[in-house]
CSV table of C-alpha atoms in Angstrom, one decimal:
chain,number,residue,atom,x,y,z
A,1133,UNK,CA,-12.0,-24.4,-0.4
A,1134,UNK,CA,-8.1,-23.7,-0.7
A,1135,UNK,CA,-6.7,-20.2,-1.5
A,1136,UNK,CA,-5.6,-21.9,-5.1
A,1137,UNK,CA,-8.7,-23.0,-5.6
A,1138,UNK,CA,-10.6,-19.8,-4.6
A,1139,UNK,CA,-8.5,-17.7,-7.0
A,1140,UNK,CA,-9.0,-20.3,-10.1
A,1141,UNK,CA,-12.6,-20.1,-9.6
A,1142,UNK,CA,-12.3,-16.3,-9.8
A,1143,UNK,CA,-10.3,-16.2,-12.4
A,1144,UNK,CA,-12.6,-18.7,-14.6
A,1145,UNK,CA,-15.2,-15.6,-14.0
A,1146,UNK,CA,-12.9,-13.2,-15.3
A,1147,UNK,CA,-11.7,-15.3,-18.3
A,1148,UNK,CA,-14.8,-16.8,-19.3
A,1149,UNK,CA,-16.2,-13.8,-21.0
A,1150,UNK,CA,-18.5,-10.9,-19.0
A,1151,UNK,CA,-20.5,-11.8,-16.9
A,1152,UNK,CA,-23.7,-9.4,-16.1
A,1153,UNK,CA,-21.9,-6.4,-14.6
A,1154,UNK,CA,-21.7,-5.6,-10.5
A,1155,UNK,CA,-20.1,-3.3,-8.4
A,1156,UNK,CA,-17.4,-3.9,-6.0
A,1157,UNK,CA,-16.4,-1.5,-3.4
A,1158,UNK,CA,-12.8,-1.6,-2.4
A,1159,UNK,CA,-11.4,-0.1,1.1
A,1160,UNK,CA,-7.6,0.3,-0.1
A,1161,UNK,CA,-4.5,1.5,2.0
A,1162,UNK,CA,-3.7,4.9,0.8
A,1163,UNK,CA,0.3,4.1,-0.1
A,1164,UNK,CA,-1.6,2.1,-3.0
A,1165,UNK,CA,-3.4,4.7,-4.7
A,1166,UNK,CA,-1.7,5.1,-7.9
A,1167,UNK,CA,-1.3,1.5,-9.1
A,1168,UNK,CA,-4.7,0.5,-7.6
A,1169,UNK,CA,-6.7,3.3,-9.9
A,1170,UNK,CA,-4.8,2.3,-13.1
A,1171,UNK,CA,-5.7,-1.6,-12.0
A,1172,UNK,CA,-9.2,-0.7,-11.6
A,1173,UNK,CA,-9.3,0.8,-15.0
A,1174,UNK,CA,-8.3,-2.3,-16.6
A,1175,UNK,CA,-10.3,-4.6,-14.4
A,1176,UNK,CA,-13.7,-2.5,-15.6
A,1177,UNK,CA,-12.5,-2.5,-19.4
A,1178,UNK,CA,-11.8,-6.1,-19.0
A,1179,UNK,CA,-14.6,-7.6,-17.0
A,1180,UNK,CA,-17.9,-5.1,-17.4
A,1181,UNK,CA,-17.8,-4.8,-13.6
A,1182,UNK,CA,-17.4,-1.4,-11.6
A,1183,UNK,CA,-14.9,-0.7,-8.8
A,1184,UNK,CA,-15.7,1.8,-6.4
A,1185,UNK,CA,-11.9,2.6,-4.8
A,1186,UNK,CA,-12.1,4.7,-1.2
A,1187,UNK,CA,-8.3,5.5,0.0
A,1188,UNK,CA,-7.4,5.8,3.2
A,1189,UNK,CA,-5.3,4.6,6.5
A,1190,UNK,CA,-5.1,0.7,7.2
A,1191,UNK,CA,-6.2,1.1,10.5
A,1192,UNK,CA,-9.5,3.4,10.2
A,1193,UNK,CA,-10.7,0.9,7.3
A,1194,UNK,CA,-9.9,-2.2,10.0
A,1195,UNK,CA,-12.1,-0.6,12.7
A,1196,UNK,CA,-14.5,0.6,10.1
A,1197,UNK,CA,-14.9,-3.1,9.0
A,1198,UNK,CA,-15.3,-4.3,12.4
A,1199,UNK,CA,-17.9,-1.8,12.7
A,1200,UNK,CA,-20.2,-3.1,10.0
A,1201,UNK,CA,-18.7,-0.7,7.0
A,1202,UNK,CA,-20.4,-2.1,3.7
A,1203,UNK,CA,-17.0,-2.8,2.0
A,1204,UNK,CA,-16.5,-5.8,-0.1
A,1205,UNK,CA,-12.6,-6.2,-0.1
A,1206,UNK,CA,-10.3,-4.8,1.7
A,1207,UNK,CA,-6.4,-4.1,0.9
A,1208,UNK,CA,-4.6,-3.5,3.6
A,1209,UNK,CA,-0.8,-2.2,4.0
A,1210,UNK,CA,-0.3,-5.4,6.4
A,1211,UNK,CA,-1.0,-8.8,7.0
A,1212,UNK,CA,-2.1,-9.1,10.7
A,1213,UNK,CA,-5.4,-6.4,9.7
A,1214,UNK,CA,-6.9,-9.0,6.9
A,1215,UNK,CA,-5.6,-12.2,9.5
A,1216,UNK,CA,-7.6,-10.6,12.3
A,1217,UNK,CA,-10.9,-9.9,10.0
A,1218,UNK,CA,-10.4,-13.7,9.2
A,1219,UNK,CA,-10.3,-14.9,12.8
A,1220,UNK,CA,-13.1,-12.9,13.5
A,1221,UNK,CA,-15.2,-14.4,10.6
A,1222,UNK,CA,-15.9,-11.0,9.1
A,1223,UNK,CA,-13.6,-12.2,6.0
A,1224,UNK,CA,-13.0,-15.2,3.9
A,1225,UNK,CA,-9.8,-16.9,4.6
A,1226,UNK,CA,-9.3,-19.1,1.5
A,1227,UNK,CA,-9.8,-15.6,-0.4
A,1228,UNK,CA,-6.5,-14.1,1.7
A,1229,UNK,CA,-3.8,-13.2,-0.5
A,1230,UNK,CA,-0.2,-11.2,0.0
A,1231,UNK,CA,-0.9,-8.8,-3.1
A,1232,UNK,CA,2.1,-6.6,-2.7
A,1233,UNK,CA,5.3,-6.0,-0.9
A,1234,UNK,CA,6.5,-2.4,-0.4
A,1235,UNK,CA,9.4,-0.6,0.3
A,1236,UNK,CA,10.5,2.7,2.4
A,1237,UNK,CA,12.2,5.7,0.5
A,1238,UNK,CA,13.5,9.0,2.3
A,1239,UNK,CA,12.5,11.6,0.2
A,1240,UNK,CA,12.9,15.4,-0.3
A,1241,UNK,CA,11.4,17.7,-3.2
A,1242,UNK,CA,14.9,19.3,-3.5
A,1243,UNK,CA,17.3,17.9,-5.9
A,1244,UNK,CA,20.2,18.3,-3.4
A,1245,UNK,CA,18.7,17.7,0.0
A,1246,UNK,CA,19.2,14.0,0.3
A,1247,UNK,CA,22.1,12.4,-0.2
A,1248,UNK,CA,22.9,8.6,-1.4
A,1249,UNK,CA,23.6,7.5,2.1
A,1250,UNK,CA,21.2,8.8,3.8
A,1251,UNK,CA,23.3,10.9,6.0
A,1252,UNK,CA,20.6,13.7,6.4
A,1253,UNK,CA,18.9,11.8,8.5
A,1254,UNK,CA,21.9,10.4,10.5
A,1255,UNK,CA,23.0,14.2,11.0
A,1256,UNK,CA,19.3,15.4,11.7
A,1257,UNK,CA,20.1,18.0,9.1
A,1258,UNK,CA,16.6,18.8,9.0
A,1259,UNK,CA,13.8,20.4,10.9
A,1260,UNK,CA,11.1,18.7,10.2
A,1261,UNK,CA,10.4,14.8,9.2
A,1262,UNK,CA,6.6,13.7,7.8
A,1263,UNK,CA,5.6,10.0,8.6
A,1264,UNK,CA,2.8,8.6,8.8
A,1265,UNK,CA,1.4,7.7,12.0
A,1266,UNK,CA,2.7,4.5,13.3
A,1267,UNK,CA,-0.1,3.2,15.1
A,1268,UNK,CA,-2.3,3.1,12.0
A,1269,UNK,CA,-0.4,2.7,8.8
A,1270,UNK,CA,2.6,0.3,8.8
A,1271,UNK,CA,4.8,2.2,6.8
A,1272,UNK,CA,4.7,4.6,9.7
A,1273,UNK,CA,5.6,1.5,11.9
A,1274,UNK,CA,8.5,1.3,9.6
A,1275,UNK,CA,9.4,4.5,9.4
A,1276,UNK,CA,9.6,4.9,13.0
A,1277,UNK,CA,12.0,1.8,13.1
A,1278,UNK,CA,14.4,3.6,10.7
A,1279,UNK,CA,14.3,6.9,12.5
A,1280,UNK,CA,15.2,5.3,15.6
A,1281,UNK,CA,17.9,3.5,14.5
A,1282,UNK,CA,19.7,6.1,12.4
A,1283,UNK,CA,18.2,9.5,14.0
A,1284,UNK,CA,16.0,9.7,17.4
A,1285,UNK,CA,14.1,12.5,16.1
A,1286,UNK,CA,12.2,14.7,19.0
A,1287,UNK,CA,8.5,15.0,18.9
A,1288,UNK,CA,9.1,18.4,17.6
A,1289,UNK,CA,10.6,17.2,14.6
A,1290,UNK,CA,8.3,15.2,13.3
A,1291,UNK,CA,5.3,15.5,11.3
A,1292,UNK,CA,2.6,12.8,11.6
A,1293,UNK,CA,-0.2,12.2,8.9
A,1294,UNK,CA,-2.9,10.1,9.3
A,1295,UNK,CA,-1.5,7.8,5.9
A,1296,UNK,CA,1.2,7.6,4.2
A,1297,UNK,CA,-0.4,9.8,1.4
A,1298,UNK,CA,-1.1,12.5,4.1
A,1299,UNK,CA,2.7,12.3,5.0
A,1300,UNK,CA,3.5,12.8,1.2
A,1301,UNK,CA,1.4,15.9,1.0
A,1302,UNK,CA,3.2,17.3,4.1
A,1303,UNK,CA,6.6,17.4,2.3
A,1304,UNK,CA,5.3,18.2,-1.4
A,1305,UNK,CA,4.1,21.2,0.1
A,1306,UNK,CA,6.8,22.5,2.3
A,1307,UNK,CA,5.6,21.7,5.5
A,1308,UNK,CA,8.5,19.3,5.8
A,1309,UNK,CA,11.8,19.0,4.7
A,1310,UNK,CA,12.1,15.2,4.1
A,1311,UNK,CA,9.4,12.3,4.8
A,1312,UNK,CA,9.9,8.6,4.9
A,1313,UNK,CA,7.4,7.4,2.6
A,1314,UNK,CA,6.2,4.5,0.3
A,1315,UNK,CA,9.2,4.1,-2.8
A,1316,UNK,CA,5.7,4.0,-5.1
A,1317,UNK,CA,4.8,7.5,-4.4
A,1318,UNK,CA,8.0,8.7,-5.8
A,1319,UNK,CA,9.3,6.3,-8.3
A,1320,UNK,CA,7.8,5.0,-11.5
A,1321,UNK,CA,9.3,2.2,-13.8
A,1322,UNK,CA,12.6,2.3,-11.2
A,1323,UNK,CA,13.1,6.0,-11.9
A,1324,UNK,CA,12.5,8.8,-9.3
A,1325,UNK,CA,10.1,11.3,-10.2
A,1326,UNK,CA,11.6,14.4,-9.1
A,1327,UNK,CA,13.6,15.7,-5.8
A,1328,UNK,CA,16.4,13.4,-4.3
A,1329,UNK,CA,15.7,10.1,-2.5
A,1330,UNK,CA,17.6,7.3,-0.6
A,1331,UNK,CA,15.9,3.9,0.2
A,1332,UNK,CA,16.9,2.6,3.9
A,1333,UNK,CA,17.8,-1.3,3.5
A,1334,UNK,CA,14.8,-3.5,3.8
A,1335,UNK,CA,16.4,-5.3,6.7
A,1336,UNK,CA,16.0,-1.8,8.9
A,1337,UNK,CA,12.3,-2.5,9.2
A,1338,UNK,CA,9.6,-5.2,9.1
A,1339,UNK,CA,8.5,-6.4,5.8
A,1340,UNK,CA,5.9,-4.4,4.3
A,1341,UNK,CA,3.5,-7.4,3.3
A,1342,UNK,CA,0.3,-6.2,2.1
A,1343,UNK,CA,-2.5,-8.5,2.3
A,1344,UNK,CA,-5.9,-8.3,0.5
A,1345,UNK,CA,-9.1,-10.3,1.9
A,1346,UNK,CA,-12.3,-10.8,0.4
A,1347,UNK,CA,-15.1,-9.5,3.2
A,1348,UNK,CA,-17.7,-12.3,4.2
A,1349,UNK,CA,-20.9,-10.3,3.7
A,1350,UNK,CA,-19.3,-9.9,-0.2
A,1351,UNK,CA,-18.9,-13.4,-0.8
A,1352,UNK,CA,-21.3,-14.0,-3.4
A,1353,UNK,CA,-20.6,-10.6,-5.1
A,1354,UNK,CA,-19.2,-11.7,-8.5
A,1355,UNK,CA,-17.2,-8.0,-8.9
A,1356,UNK,CA,-15.6,-8.8,-5.5
A,1357,UNK,CA,-14.4,-12.0,-6.8
A,1358,UNK,CA,-13.7,-11.1,-10.0
A,1359,UNK,CA,-11.3,-8.2,-9.0
A,1360,UNK,CA,-9.2,-10.4,-6.2
A,1361,UNK,CA,-8.6,-12.5,-9.1
A,1362,UNK,CA,-7.7,-9.9,-11.2
A,1363,UNK,CA,-5.0,-9.4,-8.8
A,1364,UNK,CA,-3.0,-11.9,-9.2
A,1365,UNK,CA,-3.3,-11.6,-13.3
A,1366,UNK,CA,-0.1,-10.5,-15.2
A,1367,UNK,CA,-1.6,-7.1,-15.9
A,1368,UNK,CA,-1.9,-6.2,-12.6
A,1369,UNK,CA,1.6,-7.5,-11.4
A,1370,UNK,CA,3.0,-5.1,-14.2
A,1371,UNK,CA,1.1,-2.2,-12.6
A,1372,UNK,CA,2.9,-3.0,-9.0
A,1373,UNK,CA,6.1,-3.6,-10.8
A,1374,UNK,CA,6.2,-0.3,-12.5
A,1375,UNK,CA,5.4,1.4,-8.6
A,1376,UNK,CA,8.1,-0.1,-7.1
A,1377,UNK,CA,6.2,-3.1,-5.6
A,1378,UNK,CA,7.3,-7.2,-5.4
A,1379,UNK,CA,4.2,-9.2,-5.8
A,1380,UNK,CA,2.9,-12.2,-3.3
A,1381,UNK,CA,4.9,-14.9,-5.9
A,1382,UNK,CA,8.1,-13.3,-5.3
A,1383,UNK,CA,8.4,-14.0,-1.6
């Protein structure tokens, strides 16, 4: 079954009226917490299914799935991990989609800290810079690419979070002055929520294409199929756009 046919079949499930309620457990990359929470609310209202969301690092989820963790869907912050699960027979190849394309932002809660050219990073005018773990999180890997290009920080200047959500907490709590984070964490509908920010050019880091996949053990779960289909709906895409993501259709 092709990917398009798979999604069309799933869309029939969601658009053909409510079916018997089922539950889906989704492992979701930490950077996607806010939009996914809103998407799940709409999904539950429209389908009657229940969505149980667990947020964390893509690297840890990947390891847990390989060890038999009982997830139905995996919303990764990259493409490599879902592809590897497909290759290992742990995920359905035809279900795999690029649900979102993310971007980095340099952010500080202080209004006067980050300039519109990123000079604060170039000139190393900071003591601590928070990033996600490059070994576990694609946003951390992208952040390191920017750091190496502009500001070869020493180990003592970096505070590394397990995921991008923890990196944000380091900055918002004052443990770090700056953070290279996901744009979705500090922007809403194109507007900066607070503080000051600068977006590094997208060509400075590997594109953050985020793939989702239906795990093989959940191939008969109607709620899992329906949530995958819902991710390509206009409602879901509108939420993603409001948080600064592009969607797979815009690659």
